[in-house]
Short mmCIF file of C-alpha atoms in Angstrom, two decimals:
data_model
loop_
_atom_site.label_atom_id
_atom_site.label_comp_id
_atom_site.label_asym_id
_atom_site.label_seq_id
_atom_site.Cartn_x
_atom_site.Cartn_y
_atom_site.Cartn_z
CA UNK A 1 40.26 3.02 -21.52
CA UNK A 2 41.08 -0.73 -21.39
CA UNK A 3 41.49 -0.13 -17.49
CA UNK A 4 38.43 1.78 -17.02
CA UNK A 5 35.78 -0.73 -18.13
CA UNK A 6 37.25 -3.13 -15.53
CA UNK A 7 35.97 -0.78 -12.92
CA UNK A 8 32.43 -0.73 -14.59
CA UNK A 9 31.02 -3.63 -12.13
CA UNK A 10 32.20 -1.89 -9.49
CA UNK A 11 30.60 1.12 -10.07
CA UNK A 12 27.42 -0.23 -10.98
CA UNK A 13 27.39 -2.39 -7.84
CA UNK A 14 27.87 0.49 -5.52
CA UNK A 15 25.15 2.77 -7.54
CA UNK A 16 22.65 -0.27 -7.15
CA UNK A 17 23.52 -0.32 -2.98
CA UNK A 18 23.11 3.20 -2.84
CA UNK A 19 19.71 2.82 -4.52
CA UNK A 20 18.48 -0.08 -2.39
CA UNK A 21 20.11 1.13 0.82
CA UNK A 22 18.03 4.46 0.53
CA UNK A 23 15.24 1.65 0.15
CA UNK A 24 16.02 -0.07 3.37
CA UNK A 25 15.03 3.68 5.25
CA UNK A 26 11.33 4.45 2.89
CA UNK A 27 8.99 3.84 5.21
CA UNK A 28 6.54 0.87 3.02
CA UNK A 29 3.59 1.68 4.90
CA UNK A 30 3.43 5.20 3.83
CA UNK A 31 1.32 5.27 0.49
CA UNK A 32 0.75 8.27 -0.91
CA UNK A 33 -3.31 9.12 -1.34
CA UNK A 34 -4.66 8.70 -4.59
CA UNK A 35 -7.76 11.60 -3.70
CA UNK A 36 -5.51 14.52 -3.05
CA UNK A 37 -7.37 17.39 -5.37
CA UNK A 38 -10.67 15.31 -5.83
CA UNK A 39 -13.96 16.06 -4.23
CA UNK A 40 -14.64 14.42 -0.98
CA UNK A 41 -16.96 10.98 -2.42
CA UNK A 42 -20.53 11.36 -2.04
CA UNK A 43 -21.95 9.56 1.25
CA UNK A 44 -25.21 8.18 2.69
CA UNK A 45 -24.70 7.17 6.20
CA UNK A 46 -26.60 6.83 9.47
CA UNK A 47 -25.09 8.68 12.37
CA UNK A 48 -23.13 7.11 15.32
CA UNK A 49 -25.75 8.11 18.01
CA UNK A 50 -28.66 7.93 16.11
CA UNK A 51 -29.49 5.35 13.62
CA UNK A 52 -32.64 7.12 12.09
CA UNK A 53 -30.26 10.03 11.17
CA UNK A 54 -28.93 9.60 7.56
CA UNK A 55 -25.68 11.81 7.20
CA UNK A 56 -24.27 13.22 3.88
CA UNK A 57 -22.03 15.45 2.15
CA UNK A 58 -24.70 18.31 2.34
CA UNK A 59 -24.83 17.90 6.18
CA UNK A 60 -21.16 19.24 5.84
CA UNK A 61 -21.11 23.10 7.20
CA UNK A 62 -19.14 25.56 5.27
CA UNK A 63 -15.24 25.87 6.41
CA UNK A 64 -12.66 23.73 6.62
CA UNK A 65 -13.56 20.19 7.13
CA UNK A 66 -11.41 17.33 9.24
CA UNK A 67 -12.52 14.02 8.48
CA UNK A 68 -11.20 11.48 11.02
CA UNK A 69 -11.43 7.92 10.59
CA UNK A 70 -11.58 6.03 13.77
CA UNK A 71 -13.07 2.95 15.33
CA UNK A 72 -13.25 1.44 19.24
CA UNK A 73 -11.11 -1.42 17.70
CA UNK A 74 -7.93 1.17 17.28
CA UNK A 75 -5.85 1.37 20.30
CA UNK A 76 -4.22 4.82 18.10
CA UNK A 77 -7.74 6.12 17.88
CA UNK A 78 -7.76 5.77 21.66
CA UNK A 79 -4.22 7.73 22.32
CA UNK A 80 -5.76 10.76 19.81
CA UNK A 81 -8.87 11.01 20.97
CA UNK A 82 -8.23 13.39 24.05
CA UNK A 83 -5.91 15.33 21.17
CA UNK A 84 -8.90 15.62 19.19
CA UNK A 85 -10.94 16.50 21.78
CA UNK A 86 -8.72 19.45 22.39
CA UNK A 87 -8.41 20.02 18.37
CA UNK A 88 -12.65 20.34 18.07
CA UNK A 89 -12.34 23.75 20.63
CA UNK A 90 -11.85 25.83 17.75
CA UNK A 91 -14.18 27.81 14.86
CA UNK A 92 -11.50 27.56 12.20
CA UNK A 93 -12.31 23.66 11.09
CA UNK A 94 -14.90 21.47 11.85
CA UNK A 95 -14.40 18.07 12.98
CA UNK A 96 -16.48 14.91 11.59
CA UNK A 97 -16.30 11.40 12.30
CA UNK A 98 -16.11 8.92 9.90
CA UNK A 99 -16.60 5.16 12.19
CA UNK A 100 -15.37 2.23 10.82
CA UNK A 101 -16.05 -1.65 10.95
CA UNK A 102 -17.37 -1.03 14.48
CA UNK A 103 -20.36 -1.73 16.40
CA UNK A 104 -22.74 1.38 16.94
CA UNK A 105 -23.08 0.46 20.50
CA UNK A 106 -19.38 0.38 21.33
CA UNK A 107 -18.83 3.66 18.94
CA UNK A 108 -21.79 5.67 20.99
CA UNK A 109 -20.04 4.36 24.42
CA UNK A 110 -16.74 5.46 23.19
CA UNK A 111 -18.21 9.08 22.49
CA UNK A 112 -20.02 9.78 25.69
CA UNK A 113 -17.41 8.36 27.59
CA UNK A 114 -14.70 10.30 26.17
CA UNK A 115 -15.82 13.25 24.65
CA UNK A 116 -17.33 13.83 21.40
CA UNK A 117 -14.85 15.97 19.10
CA UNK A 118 -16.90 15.58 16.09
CA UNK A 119 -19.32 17.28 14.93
CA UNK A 120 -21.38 13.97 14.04
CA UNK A 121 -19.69 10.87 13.01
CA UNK A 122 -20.66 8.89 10.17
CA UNK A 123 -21.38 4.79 10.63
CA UNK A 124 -19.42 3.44 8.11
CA UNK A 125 -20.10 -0.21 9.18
CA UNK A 126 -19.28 -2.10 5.72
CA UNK A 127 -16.66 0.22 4.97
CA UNK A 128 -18.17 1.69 1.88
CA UNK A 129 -17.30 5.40 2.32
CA UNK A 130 -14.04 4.36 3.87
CA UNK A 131 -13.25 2.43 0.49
CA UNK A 132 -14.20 5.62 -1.41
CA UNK A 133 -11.31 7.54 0.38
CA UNK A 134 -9.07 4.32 0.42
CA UNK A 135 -8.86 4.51 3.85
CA UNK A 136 -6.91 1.88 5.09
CA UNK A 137 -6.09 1.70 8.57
CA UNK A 138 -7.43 3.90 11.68
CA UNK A 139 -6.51 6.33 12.42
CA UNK A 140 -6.58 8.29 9.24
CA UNK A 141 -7.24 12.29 9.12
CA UNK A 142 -8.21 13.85 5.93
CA UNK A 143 -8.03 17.41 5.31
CA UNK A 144 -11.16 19.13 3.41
CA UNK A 145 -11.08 22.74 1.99
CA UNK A 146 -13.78 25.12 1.76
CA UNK A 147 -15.18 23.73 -1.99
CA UNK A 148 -15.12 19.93 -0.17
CA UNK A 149 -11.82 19.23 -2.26
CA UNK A 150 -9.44 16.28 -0.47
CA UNK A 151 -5.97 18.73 0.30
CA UNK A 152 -4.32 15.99 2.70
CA UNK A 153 -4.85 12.57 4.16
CA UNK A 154 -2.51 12.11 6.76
CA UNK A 155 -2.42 8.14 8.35
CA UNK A 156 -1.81 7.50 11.97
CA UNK A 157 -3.23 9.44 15.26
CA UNK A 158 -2.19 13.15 15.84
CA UNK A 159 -0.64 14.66 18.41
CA UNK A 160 0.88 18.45 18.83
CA UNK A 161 4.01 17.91 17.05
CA UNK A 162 2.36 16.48 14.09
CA UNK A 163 -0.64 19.08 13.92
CA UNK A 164 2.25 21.49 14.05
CA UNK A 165 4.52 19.85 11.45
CA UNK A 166 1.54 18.80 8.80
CA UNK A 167 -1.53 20.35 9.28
CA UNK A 168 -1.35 23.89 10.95
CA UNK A 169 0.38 24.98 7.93
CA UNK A 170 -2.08 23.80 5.51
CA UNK A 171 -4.82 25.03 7.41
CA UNK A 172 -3.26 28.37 7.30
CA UNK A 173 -2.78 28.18 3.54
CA UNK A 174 -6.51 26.90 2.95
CA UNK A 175 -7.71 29.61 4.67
CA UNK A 176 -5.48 32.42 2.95
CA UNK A 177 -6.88 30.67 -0.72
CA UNK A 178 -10.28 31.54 0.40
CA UNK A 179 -9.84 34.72 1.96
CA UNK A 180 -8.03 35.47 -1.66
CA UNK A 181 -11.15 33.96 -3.33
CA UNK A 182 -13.45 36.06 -1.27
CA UNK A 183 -12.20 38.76 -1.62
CA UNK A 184 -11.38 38.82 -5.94
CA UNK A 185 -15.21 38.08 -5.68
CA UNK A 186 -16.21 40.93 -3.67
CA UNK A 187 -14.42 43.51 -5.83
CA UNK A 188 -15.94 42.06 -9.32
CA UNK B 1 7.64 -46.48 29.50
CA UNK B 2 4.05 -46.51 28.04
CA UNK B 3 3.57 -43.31 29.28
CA UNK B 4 6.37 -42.30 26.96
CA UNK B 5 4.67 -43.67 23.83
CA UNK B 6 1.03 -42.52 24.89
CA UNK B 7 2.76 -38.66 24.86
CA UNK B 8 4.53 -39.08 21.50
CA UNK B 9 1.12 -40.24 20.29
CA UNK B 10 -0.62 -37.70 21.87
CA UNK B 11 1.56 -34.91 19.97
CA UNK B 12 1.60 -36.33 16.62
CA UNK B 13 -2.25 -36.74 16.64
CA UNK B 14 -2.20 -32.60 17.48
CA UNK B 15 0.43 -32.08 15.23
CA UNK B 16 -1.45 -33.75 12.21
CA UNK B 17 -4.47 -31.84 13.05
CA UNK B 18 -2.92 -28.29 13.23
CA UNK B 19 -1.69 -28.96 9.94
CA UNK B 20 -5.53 -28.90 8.67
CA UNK B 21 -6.35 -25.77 9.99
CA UNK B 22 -6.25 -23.37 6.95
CA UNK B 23 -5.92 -19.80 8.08
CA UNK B 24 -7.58 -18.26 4.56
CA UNK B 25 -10.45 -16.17 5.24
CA UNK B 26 -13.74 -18.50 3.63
CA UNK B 27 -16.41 -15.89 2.43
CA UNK B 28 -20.03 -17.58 1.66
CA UNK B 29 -20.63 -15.25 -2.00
CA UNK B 30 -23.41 -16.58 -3.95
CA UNK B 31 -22.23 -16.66 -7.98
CA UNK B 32 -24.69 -16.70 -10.66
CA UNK B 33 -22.46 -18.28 -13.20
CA UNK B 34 -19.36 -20.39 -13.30
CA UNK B 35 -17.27 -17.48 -15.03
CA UNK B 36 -18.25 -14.37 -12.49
CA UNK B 37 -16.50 -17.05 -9.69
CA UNK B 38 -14.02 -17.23 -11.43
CA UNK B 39 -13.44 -13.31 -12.23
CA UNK B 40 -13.64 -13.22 -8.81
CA UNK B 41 -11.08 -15.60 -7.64
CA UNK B 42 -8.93 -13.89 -9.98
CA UNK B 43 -9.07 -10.36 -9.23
CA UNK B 44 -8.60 -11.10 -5.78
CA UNK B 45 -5.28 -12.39 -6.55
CA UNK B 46 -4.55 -9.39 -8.58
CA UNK B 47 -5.45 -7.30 -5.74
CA UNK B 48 -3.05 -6.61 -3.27
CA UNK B 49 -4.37 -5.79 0.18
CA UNK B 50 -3.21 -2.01 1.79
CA UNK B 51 -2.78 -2.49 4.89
CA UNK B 52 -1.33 -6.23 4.66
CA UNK B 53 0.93 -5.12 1.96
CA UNK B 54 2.44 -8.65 1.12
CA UNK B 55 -0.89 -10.57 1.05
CA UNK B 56 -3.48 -9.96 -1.59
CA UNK B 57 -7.22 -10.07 -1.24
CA UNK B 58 -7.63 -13.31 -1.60
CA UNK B 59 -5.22 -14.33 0.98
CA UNK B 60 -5.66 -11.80 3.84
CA UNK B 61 -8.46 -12.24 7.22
CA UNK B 62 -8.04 -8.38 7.57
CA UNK B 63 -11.26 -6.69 7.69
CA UNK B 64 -10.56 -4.07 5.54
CA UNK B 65 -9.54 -6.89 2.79
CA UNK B 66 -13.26 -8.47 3.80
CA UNK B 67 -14.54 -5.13 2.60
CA UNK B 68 -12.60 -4.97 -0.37
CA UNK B 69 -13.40 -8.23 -1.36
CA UNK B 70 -17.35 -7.57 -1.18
CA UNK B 71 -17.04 -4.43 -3.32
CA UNK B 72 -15.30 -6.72 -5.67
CA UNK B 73 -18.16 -8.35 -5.61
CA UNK B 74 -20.70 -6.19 -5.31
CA UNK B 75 -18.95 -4.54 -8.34
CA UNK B 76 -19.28 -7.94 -10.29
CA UNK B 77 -22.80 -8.51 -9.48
CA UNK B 78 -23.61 -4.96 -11.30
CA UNK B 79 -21.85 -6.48 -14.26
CA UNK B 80 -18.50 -3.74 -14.10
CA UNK B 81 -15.66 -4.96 -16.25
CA UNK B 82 -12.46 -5.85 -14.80
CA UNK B 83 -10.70 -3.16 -15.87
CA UNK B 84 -13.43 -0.95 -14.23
CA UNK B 85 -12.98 -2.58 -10.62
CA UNK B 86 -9.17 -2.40 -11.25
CA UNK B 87 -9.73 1.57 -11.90
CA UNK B 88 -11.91 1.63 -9.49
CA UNK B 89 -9.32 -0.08 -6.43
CA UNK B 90 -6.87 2.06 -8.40
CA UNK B 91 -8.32 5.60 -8.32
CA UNK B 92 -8.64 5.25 -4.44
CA UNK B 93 -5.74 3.28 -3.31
CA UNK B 94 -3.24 4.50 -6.10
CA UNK B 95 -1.14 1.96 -8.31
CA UNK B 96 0.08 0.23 -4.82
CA UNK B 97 -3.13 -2.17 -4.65
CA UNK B 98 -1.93 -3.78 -7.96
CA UNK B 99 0.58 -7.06 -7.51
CA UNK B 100 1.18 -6.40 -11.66
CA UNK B 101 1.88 -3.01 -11.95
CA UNK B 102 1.10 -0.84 -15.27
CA UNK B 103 3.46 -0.15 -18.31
CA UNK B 104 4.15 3.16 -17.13
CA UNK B 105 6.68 5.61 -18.10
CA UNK B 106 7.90 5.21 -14.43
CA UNK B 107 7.66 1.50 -14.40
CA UNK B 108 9.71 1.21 -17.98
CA UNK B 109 12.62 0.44 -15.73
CA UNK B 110 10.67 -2.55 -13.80
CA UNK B 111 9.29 -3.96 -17.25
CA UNK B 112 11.80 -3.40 -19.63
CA UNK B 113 14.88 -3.63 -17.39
CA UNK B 114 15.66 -7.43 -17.57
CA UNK B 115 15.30 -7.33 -20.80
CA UNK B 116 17.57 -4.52 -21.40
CA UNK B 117 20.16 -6.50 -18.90
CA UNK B 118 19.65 -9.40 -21.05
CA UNK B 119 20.49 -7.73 -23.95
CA UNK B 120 23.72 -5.83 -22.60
CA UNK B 121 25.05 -9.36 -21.29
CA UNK B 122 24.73 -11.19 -24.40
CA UNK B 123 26.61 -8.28 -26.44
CA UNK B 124 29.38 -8.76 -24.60
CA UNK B 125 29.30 -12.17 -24.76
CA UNK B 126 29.40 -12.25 -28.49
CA UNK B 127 32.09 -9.24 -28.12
CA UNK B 128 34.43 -11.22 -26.24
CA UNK B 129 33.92 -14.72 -27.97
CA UNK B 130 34.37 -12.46 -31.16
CA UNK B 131 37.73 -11.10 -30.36
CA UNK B 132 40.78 -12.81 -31.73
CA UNK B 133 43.46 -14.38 -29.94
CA UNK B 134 46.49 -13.20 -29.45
CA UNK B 135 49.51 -14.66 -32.07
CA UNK B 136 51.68 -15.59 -29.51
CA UNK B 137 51.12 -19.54 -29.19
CA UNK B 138 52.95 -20.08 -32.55
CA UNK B 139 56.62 -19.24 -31.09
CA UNK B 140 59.32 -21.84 -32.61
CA UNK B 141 62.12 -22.50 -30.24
CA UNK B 142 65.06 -21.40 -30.48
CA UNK B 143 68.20 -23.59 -31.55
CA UNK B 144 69.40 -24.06 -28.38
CA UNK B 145 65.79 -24.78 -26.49
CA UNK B 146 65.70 -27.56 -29.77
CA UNK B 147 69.07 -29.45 -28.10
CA UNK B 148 68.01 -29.53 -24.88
CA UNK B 149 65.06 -31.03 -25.54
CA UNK B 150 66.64 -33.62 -27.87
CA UNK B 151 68.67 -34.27 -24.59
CA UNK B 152 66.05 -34.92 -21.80
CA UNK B 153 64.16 -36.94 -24.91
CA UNK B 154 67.43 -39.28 -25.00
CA UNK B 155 67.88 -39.51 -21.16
CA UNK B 156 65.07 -41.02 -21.19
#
């Protein structure tokens, strides 16, 4: 017994570097979203290409919602745009826009020039929606299900490996919940 | 020669000016009252900012920290509480935004752990100043030990 407690430091020291080497390899930037399960905040914003146009929740069409944060200041935004692009040929999801801290002129450039994936995008110019969904860097997808519930907010830009990895599955699962949920209503 | 001195002057007089610039971000927020300012300053500090994670509000030029800091104050002007615009930072950017974090049952560790630590060292403080010595400094010598000291005593 006498012997054992000598080796109590030791032990104690290693389980402490275990703890804070598995620290050294968590990624800090990574924050988990504190909306996953809430509705999608309530919005009243102009759209991109036309500032008479006020956007909100209602102008949301029934499905599965993508909400992409993005701005002309974002190189990321830039590499996922053509991804997006590619993402928006599809009737399973709509895509919206949400533009942030940028200059309308620059965002409506952006969208002719490259393509327009969304199906409007919202111009979020003092960051007020984009504080509601504690966005906090572009490029930031959020995933929005059928009853405009928040099921994922994924941060950086997307690409095929990640739509494969994160969202294809989740899609999938959104849209067997509602098929479910259709269908129990149906047969009552 | 001159030259010489003219360029050392030259660089201190740049040196002593960088040294003025300040890089915090200066907002222009009108205050109607001594105390909202300094609510203000002071949740800003509290307030850490998400994507600079090691500056807080206060501290950081990013523009999403700009934004923060006017719903702070827009917040303030509508007379919210401070708890209130903590929820509110809290309910959308999680527990993270906060440089103080909560009493929580998974922060126990964090507030109570230095304490604990505390504690455990000074129990074993008192346990080993507590424990008697050992009876082994008492030893008489033995006879012959006793005549060869007397010896080297007298030798000398």
């Amino acid at each position: 017994m006498g012997k054992l407690i000598r080796f109590i430091p030791l032990i104690l020291f290693i389980a402490l570097g275990a703890i804070l080497f598995r620290g050294l390899s968590l990624n800090p930037t990574e924050l988990p979203s504190a909306l996953i399960g809430k509705k999608f905040p309530e919005f009243s914003l102009t759209s991109v290409l036309n500032a008479s146009q006020t956007m909100t929740t209602a102008d949301f069409k029934p499905g599965i919602k993508l909400v992409n944060v993005w701005g002309t200041w974002c190189p990321s935004c830039r590499y996922e745009h053509d991804y997006l692009n590619k993402l928006s040929n599809t009737s399973r999801f709509t895509i919206y826009g949400l533009n942030y801290d940028d200059e309308r002129d620059q965002a409506a450039k952006w969208l002719t020039k490259l393509g327009n994936p969304y199906e409007f995008s919202a111009f979020d110019e003092e960051g007020k929606l984009s504080v509601n969904l504690g966005v906090y860097a572009a490029p930031e997808t959020f995933v929005v299900d059928h009853s405009n519930i928040i099921r994922k907010r994924f941060a950086g830009p997307l690409n095929p490996e990640i739509w494969k990895n994160e969202f294809e599955p989740l899609i999938v699962q959104i849209e067997a919940e509602f098929l479910a949920s259709s269908q129990n209503n149906g047969t009552r | 020669m001159l030259n010489k001195y003219l360029v050392i002057a030259f660089i201190a007089i740049l040196t002593f000016f960088t040294s003025l610039v300040l890089a915090t971000p200066v907002d222009t927020y009108v205050f109607n009252d001594k105390v909202t300012e300094i609510r203000f300053n002071a949740l800003n500090k509290e307030l850490r900012c998400p994507k600079c994670q090691n500056q807080n509000l206060a501290d950081s030029n990013s523009p999403i920290a700009a934004d923060l800091r006017r719903e702070v104050y827009d917040m303030l002007q509508q007379g919210k509480a401070d708890m209130e615009i903590v929820d509110f930072m809290v309910s959308r950017y999680g527990e993270f935004v906060l440089y103080r974090p909560r009493v929580s049952s998974l922060t126990y560790l964090l507030w109570y752990g230095p304490a604990g630590l505390l504690i455990v060292g000074v129990i074993v403080v008192v346990l080993v100043l507590r424990r008697k010595p050992v009876k082994n400094a008492q030893k008489p010598l033995s006879n012959d030990q006793k005549d060869k000291l007397d010896q080297i005593l007298k030798h000398k």
